[in-house]
């Protein structure tokens, strides 16, 4: 309770605030008296059962539902007559990309759109950057950084501004992580974690921070993974539980060769654990039958078969196929470790 102050605009931001949505007022009051979870549920019900009075209200309804993972509820509002304005198309794109990443053609079309309202302008630029990330082009934020900043500084409603700042911190984190600027990535991650965010987003950020630390600290990496797993279990996030238990924790432990009592249902990470134990024959048995291995699988196979060429190839594939300069470090670490 008492985290209402986290969603309040700063004194400098207050200058640009011209209107206040009913959702912000409701959420702000509820956070004074209820836990984050309770307040969020109550505001969700408010959005679904109360008609918005202004355009800023409609934006705040949709943004609140979307940023708190109420995707079906947001979709239901988009299908009503009340929500038939310029923001509808952007939210439909955001919801659709949850099911299928944007294509190059869809991104080009998205870039051709224009919006006049400062809030929809801001959301438009952020949605474009999401499109670049869908295409594994994590330098996309560089192209739109100035536009994102300028539009963010024009958003005139406090709740929408709060969520746009959250979006920016997350986009910046992803950008700096994947371009291997880890100190800057962590800076934006910590800012993000100190906000009122959904359990899923809290779990996700701790989960990714576990991976961010994997090359420099087993203790930090494992601790963030355990934090993410606890959140996932507390809120019954089954997909996250499976990912953390069967992929992330075994990956961290295999990389740091801390394999005692570590098991996984995933055959690829089973091979990785075998490599950590120097059981290369077991790893080969799992990995050699693979067709079209991913860069991760190719890295493990390169170690298991003592192939320097395969590790170098995996390094290049991480960079050029995945746009991932961070995990491009993985085959290099294994090259150095096993002195090919």
Coordinates of C-alpha atoms in Angstrom, one line a residue, residues 6-273:
X6 CA 5.0 6.2 -7.9
X7 CA 2.5 7.1 -10.6
X8 CA 2.5 10.8 -9.8
X9 CA 4.2 13.0 -12.4
X10 CA 7.4 14.8 -11.4
X11 CA 7.3 18.5 -10.8
X12 CA 8.9 19.1 -14.2
X13 CA 6.5 16.7 -16.0
X14 CA 3.6 18.4 -14.2
X15 CA 4.1 21.4 -16.4
X16 CA 3.1 19.5 -19.6
X17 CA 0.0 17.9 -17.9
X18 CA -3.1 19.5 -19.2
X19 CA -5.8 16.9 -18.5
X20 CA -6.2 14.1 -16.0
X21 CA -8.2 11.0 -16.8
X22 CA -10.7 9.4 -14.5
X23 CA -8.6 6.2 -14.6
X24 CA -5.6 8.1 -13.1
X25 CA -7.7 9.6 -10.4
X26 CA -9.3 6.2 -9.6
X27 CA -6.0 4.3 -9.6
X28 CA -4.2 7.0 -7.6
X29 CA -6.8 6.8 -4.8
X30 CA -7.0 3.0 -4.8
X31 CA -3.3 2.6 -4.5
X32 CA -3.5 4.6 -1.2
X33 CA -5.8 2.1 0.4
X34 CA -5.1 -1.2 -1.4
X35 CA -2.2 -3.4 -2.5
X36 CA -1.0 -3.0 -6.1
X37 CA -2.7 -6.3 -7.1
X38 CA -6.0 -5.3 -5.5
X39 CA -5.9 -1.8 -6.9
X40 CA -5.1 -3.1 -10.4
X41 CA -8.0 -5.5 -10.3
X42 CA -10.4 -2.8 -9.1
X43 CA -9.3 -0.4 -11.9
X44 CA -9.7 -3.1 -14.5
X45 CA -13.3 -3.6 -13.4
X46 CA -13.7 0.2 -13.5
X47 CA -12.5 0.3 -17.1
X48 CA -14.8 -2.4 -18.2
X49 CA -17.9 -1.1 -16.4
X50 CA -17.6 2.7 -16.8
X51 CA -17.9 4.7 -20.0
X52 CA -14.9 7.0 -20.8
X53 CA -15.8 10.7 -21.0
X54 CA -12.9 12.0 -23.1
X55 CA -10.3 11.0 -25.6
X56 CA -7.7 11.0 -22.8
X57 CA -10.0 8.7 -20.8
X58 CA -10.2 6.2 -23.7
X59 CA -6.4 6.2 -24.1
X60 CA -5.9 5.7 -20.4
X61 CA -8.4 2.8 -20.3
X62 CA -6.6 1.0 -23.2
X63 CA -3.1 1.7 -21.9
X64 CA -3.9 0.6 -18.4
X65 CA -5.4 -2.7 -19.5
X66 CA -2.6 -3.3 -22.0
X67 CA 0.3 -2.6 -19.6
X68 CA -1.3 -4.7 -16.9
X69 CA -1.6 -7.7 -19.3
X70 CA -5.4 -7.6 -19.6
X71 CA -5.2 -8.2 -23.3
X72 CA -8.6 -9.8 -23.8
X73 CA -10.2 -7.0 -21.9
X74 CA -8.5 -4.4 -24.0
X75 CA -9.6 -6.3 -27.2
X76 CA -13.2 -6.3 -25.9
X77 CA -13.1 -2.5 -25.6
X78 CA -11.7 -2.1 -29.1
X79 CA -14.7 -4.0 -30.4
X80 CA -17.2 -1.5 -28.9
X81 CA -18.6 1.6 -30.6
X82 CA -17.0 3.9 -27.9
X83 CA -13.5 3.1 -29.1
X84 CA -13.5 4.2 -32.7
X85 CA -10.7 6.7 -32.9
X86 CA -7.1 7.0 -34.1
X87 CA -5.7 5.1 -31.2
X88 CA -7.7 1.9 -32.0
X89 CA -5.4 0.9 -34.9
X90 CA -2.3 1.2 -32.8
X91 CA -3.7 -0.9 -30.0
X92 CA -4.9 -3.5 -32.4
X93 CA -1.4 -3.8 -33.8
X94 CA 0.0 -4.1 -30.3
X95 CA -2.4 -6.9 -29.5
X96 CA -1.9 -8.7 -32.8
X97 CA 1.9 -8.7 -32.4
X98 CA 1.4 -10.6 -29.1
X99 CA 0.2 -13.5 -31.3
X100 CA 2.5 -13.0 -34.3
X101 CA 5.5 -10.6 -34.7
X102 CA 5.3 -7.8 -37.1
X103 CA 6.6 -8.4 -40.6
X104 CA 8.8 -6.1 -42.6
X105 CA 5.8 -5.1 -44.8
X106 CA 3.7 -4.3 -41.7
X107 CA 6.5 -2.2 -40.2
X108 CA 6.8 -0.2 -43.4
X109 CA 3.0 0.5 -43.4
X110 CA 3.2 1.4 -39.7
X111 CA 6.0 3.9 -40.4
X112 CA 3.9 5.6 -43.1
X113 CA 1.1 6.4 -40.6
X114 CA 0.8 9.8 -39.0
X115 CA -0.9 10.9 -35.8
X116 CA -1.7 14.4 -34.5
X117 CA -2.5 13.9 -30.8
X118 CA 0.7 14.0 -28.6
X119 CA -0.2 10.8 -26.8
X120 CA -0.9 8.8 -30.0
X121 CA 2.2 10.2 -31.6
X122 CA 4.2 8.9 -28.7
X123 CA 2.6 5.5 -28.8
X124 CA 3.1 5.4 -32.6
X125 CA 6.9 5.8 -32.3
X126 CA 7.2 3.2 -29.6
X127 CA 5.1 0.8 -31.6
X128 CA 7.4 1.3 -34.6
X129 CA 10.4 0.4 -32.4
X130 CA 8.6 -2.8 -31.3
X131 CA 8.3 -3.6 -34.9
X132 CA 12.1 -3.3 -35.4
X133 CA 12.6 -5.5 -32.4
X134 CA 10.2 -8.1 -33.8
X135 CA 12.6 -8.2 -36.8
X136 CA 15.6 -8.6 -34.5
X137 CA 16.9 -5.2 -35.4
X138 CA 17.6 -3.9 -31.9
X139 CA 19.3 -0.7 -33.1
X140 CA 15.8 0.4 -34.2
X141 CA 15.6 2.6 -31.1
X142 CA 18.6 4.7 -32.3
X143 CA 16.6 5.8 -35.4
X144 CA 13.6 6.9 -33.3
X145 CA 15.3 7.9 -30.0
X146 CA 14.8 11.7 -30.6
X147 CA 11.2 11.2 -31.7
X148 CA 10.4 9.1 -28.7
X149 CA 11.9 11.7 -26.3
X150 CA 10.2 14.7 -28.0
X151 CA 6.8 13.0 -28.1
X152 CA 7.1 11.7 -24.5
X153 CA 7.7 15.3 -23.4
X154 CA 4.4 16.3 -25.0
X155 CA 2.1 13.7 -23.5
X156 CA -0.5 15.7 -21.5
X157 CA -2.2 13.1 -19.2
X158 CA -0.4 11.7 -16.1
X159 CA -1.3 8.0 -16.3
X160 CA -0.6 7.7 -20.1
X161 CA 2.7 9.5 -19.5
X162 CA 3.6 7.1 -16.6
X163 CA 3.0 4.1 -18.9
X164 CA 4.9 5.7 -21.8
X165 CA 7.9 6.2 -19.5
X166 CA 7.7 2.5 -18.5
X167 CA 7.6 1.6 -22.2
X168 CA 10.6 3.7 -22.9
X169 CA 12.6 2.1 -20.0
X170 CA 11.8 -1.3 -21.3
X171 CA 12.7 -0.5 -24.9
X172 CA 15.9 1.1 -23.8
X173 CA 16.8 -1.9 -21.7
X174 CA 16.2 -4.3 -24.6
X175 CA 18.2 -2.1 -26.9
X176 CA 21.2 -1.8 -24.7
X177 CA 21.1 -5.5 -23.6
X178 CA 21.0 -6.8 -27.2
X179 CA 23.7 -4.3 -28.3
X180 CA 25.8 -5.5 -25.4
X181 CA 25.9 -2.2 -23.5
X182 CA 25.2 -4.0 -20.2
X183 CA 25.8 -1.2 -17.7
X184 CA 23.2 1.0 -19.6
X185 CA 20.8 -1.9 -19.9
X186 CA 20.9 -2.6 -16.1
X187 CA 20.4 1.1 -15.4
X188 CA 17.1 1.1 -17.4
X189 CA 16.1 -2.2 -15.9
X190 CA 16.4 -1.0 -12.3
X191 CA 14.4 2.1 -13.1
X192 CA 11.7 -0.2 -14.6
X193 CA 11.6 -2.4 -11.5
X194 CA 11.1 0.5 -9.2
X195 CA 7.7 1.3 -10.7
X196 CA 4.1 -0.1 -10.3
X197 CA 4.2 -2.9 -12.9
X198 CA 2.3 -6.1 -13.5
X199 CA 3.5 -9.4 -11.9
X200 CA 4.2 -10.7 -15.4
X201 CA 6.4 -7.7 -16.2
X202 CA 8.1 -7.9 -12.8
X203 CA 8.9 -11.6 -13.4
X204 CA 10.0 -10.9 -17.0
X205 CA 12.5 -8.2 -16.0
X206 CA 14.0 -10.2 -13.2
X207 CA 14.2 -13.2 -15.6
X208 CA 16.1 -11.2 -18.2
X209 CA 18.4 -9.6 -15.6
X210 CA 19.3 -13.2 -14.6
X211 CA 20.6 -13.6 -18.2
X212 CA 22.2 -10.2 -18.2
X213 CA 24.5 -11.3 -15.4
X214 CA 25.3 -14.7 -16.7
X215 CA 28.7 -13.9 -18.1
X216 CA 30.0 -12.0 -15.0
X217 CA 28.4 -13.5 -11.9
X218 CA 26.9 -16.8 -11.1
X219 CA 25.5 -15.5 -7.8
X220 CA 23.7 -12.5 -9.2
X221 CA 22.5 -14.4 -12.2
X222 CA 21.1 -17.3 -10.1
X223 CA 19.6 -14.9 -7.6
X224 CA 17.6 -13.0 -10.2
X225 CA 16.4 -16.3 -11.7
X226 CA 15.2 -17.4 -8.3
X227 CA 13.4 -14.1 -7.8
X228 CA 11.7 -14.4 -11.1
X229 CA 10.7 -18.0 -10.4
X230 CA 9.2 -17.1 -7.0
X231 CA 7.1 -14.3 -8.7
X232 CA 6.0 -16.8 -11.4
X233 CA 5.0 -19.3 -8.8
X234 CA 3.2 -16.8 -6.6
X235 CA 1.1 -15.6 -9.6
X236 CA 0.8 -19.0 -11.3
X237 CA 2.6 -17.8 -14.5
X238 CA 3.0 -21.3 -15.9
X239 CA 4.8 -20.4 -19.1
X240 CA 7.4 -18.4 -17.1
X241 CA 7.8 -21.2 -14.5
X242 CA 8.5 -23.7 -17.3
X243 CA 11.0 -21.3 -19.1
X244 CA 12.9 -20.5 -15.9
X245 CA 13.0 -24.0 -14.5
X246 CA 13.8 -25.9 -17.7
X247 CA 15.8 -23.3 -19.7
X248 CA 17.2 -20.4 -17.7
X249 CA 18.4 -22.0 -14.4
X250 CA 20.0 -25.0 -16.2
X251 CA 21.6 -22.6 -18.7
X252 CA 23.1 -20.5 -15.9
X253 CA 24.3 -23.6 -14.0
X254 CA 25.7 -25.3 -17.0
X255 CA 27.6 -22.2 -18.1
X256 CA 29.1 -21.8 -14.6
X257 CA 29.6 -25.6 -14.3
X258 CA 27.5 -25.7 -11.1
X259 CA 25.5 -28.8 -12.2
X260 CA 24.9 -30.7 -9.0
X261 CA 21.2 -31.5 -8.5
X262 CA 20.3 -29.6 -11.6
X263 CA 17.9 -31.3 -14.0
X264 CA 15.8 -30.2 -16.9
X265 CA 13.0 -31.6 -19.2
X266 CA 14.6 -29.7 -22.1
X267 CA 16.9 -32.0 -24.2
X268 CA 19.1 -29.1 -25.4
X269 CA 19.9 -27.8 -21.9
X270 CA 20.4 -31.4 -20.9
X271 CA 23.1 -31.5 -23.5
X272 CA 24.5 -28.2 -22.1
X273 CA 24.6 -29.7 -18.6

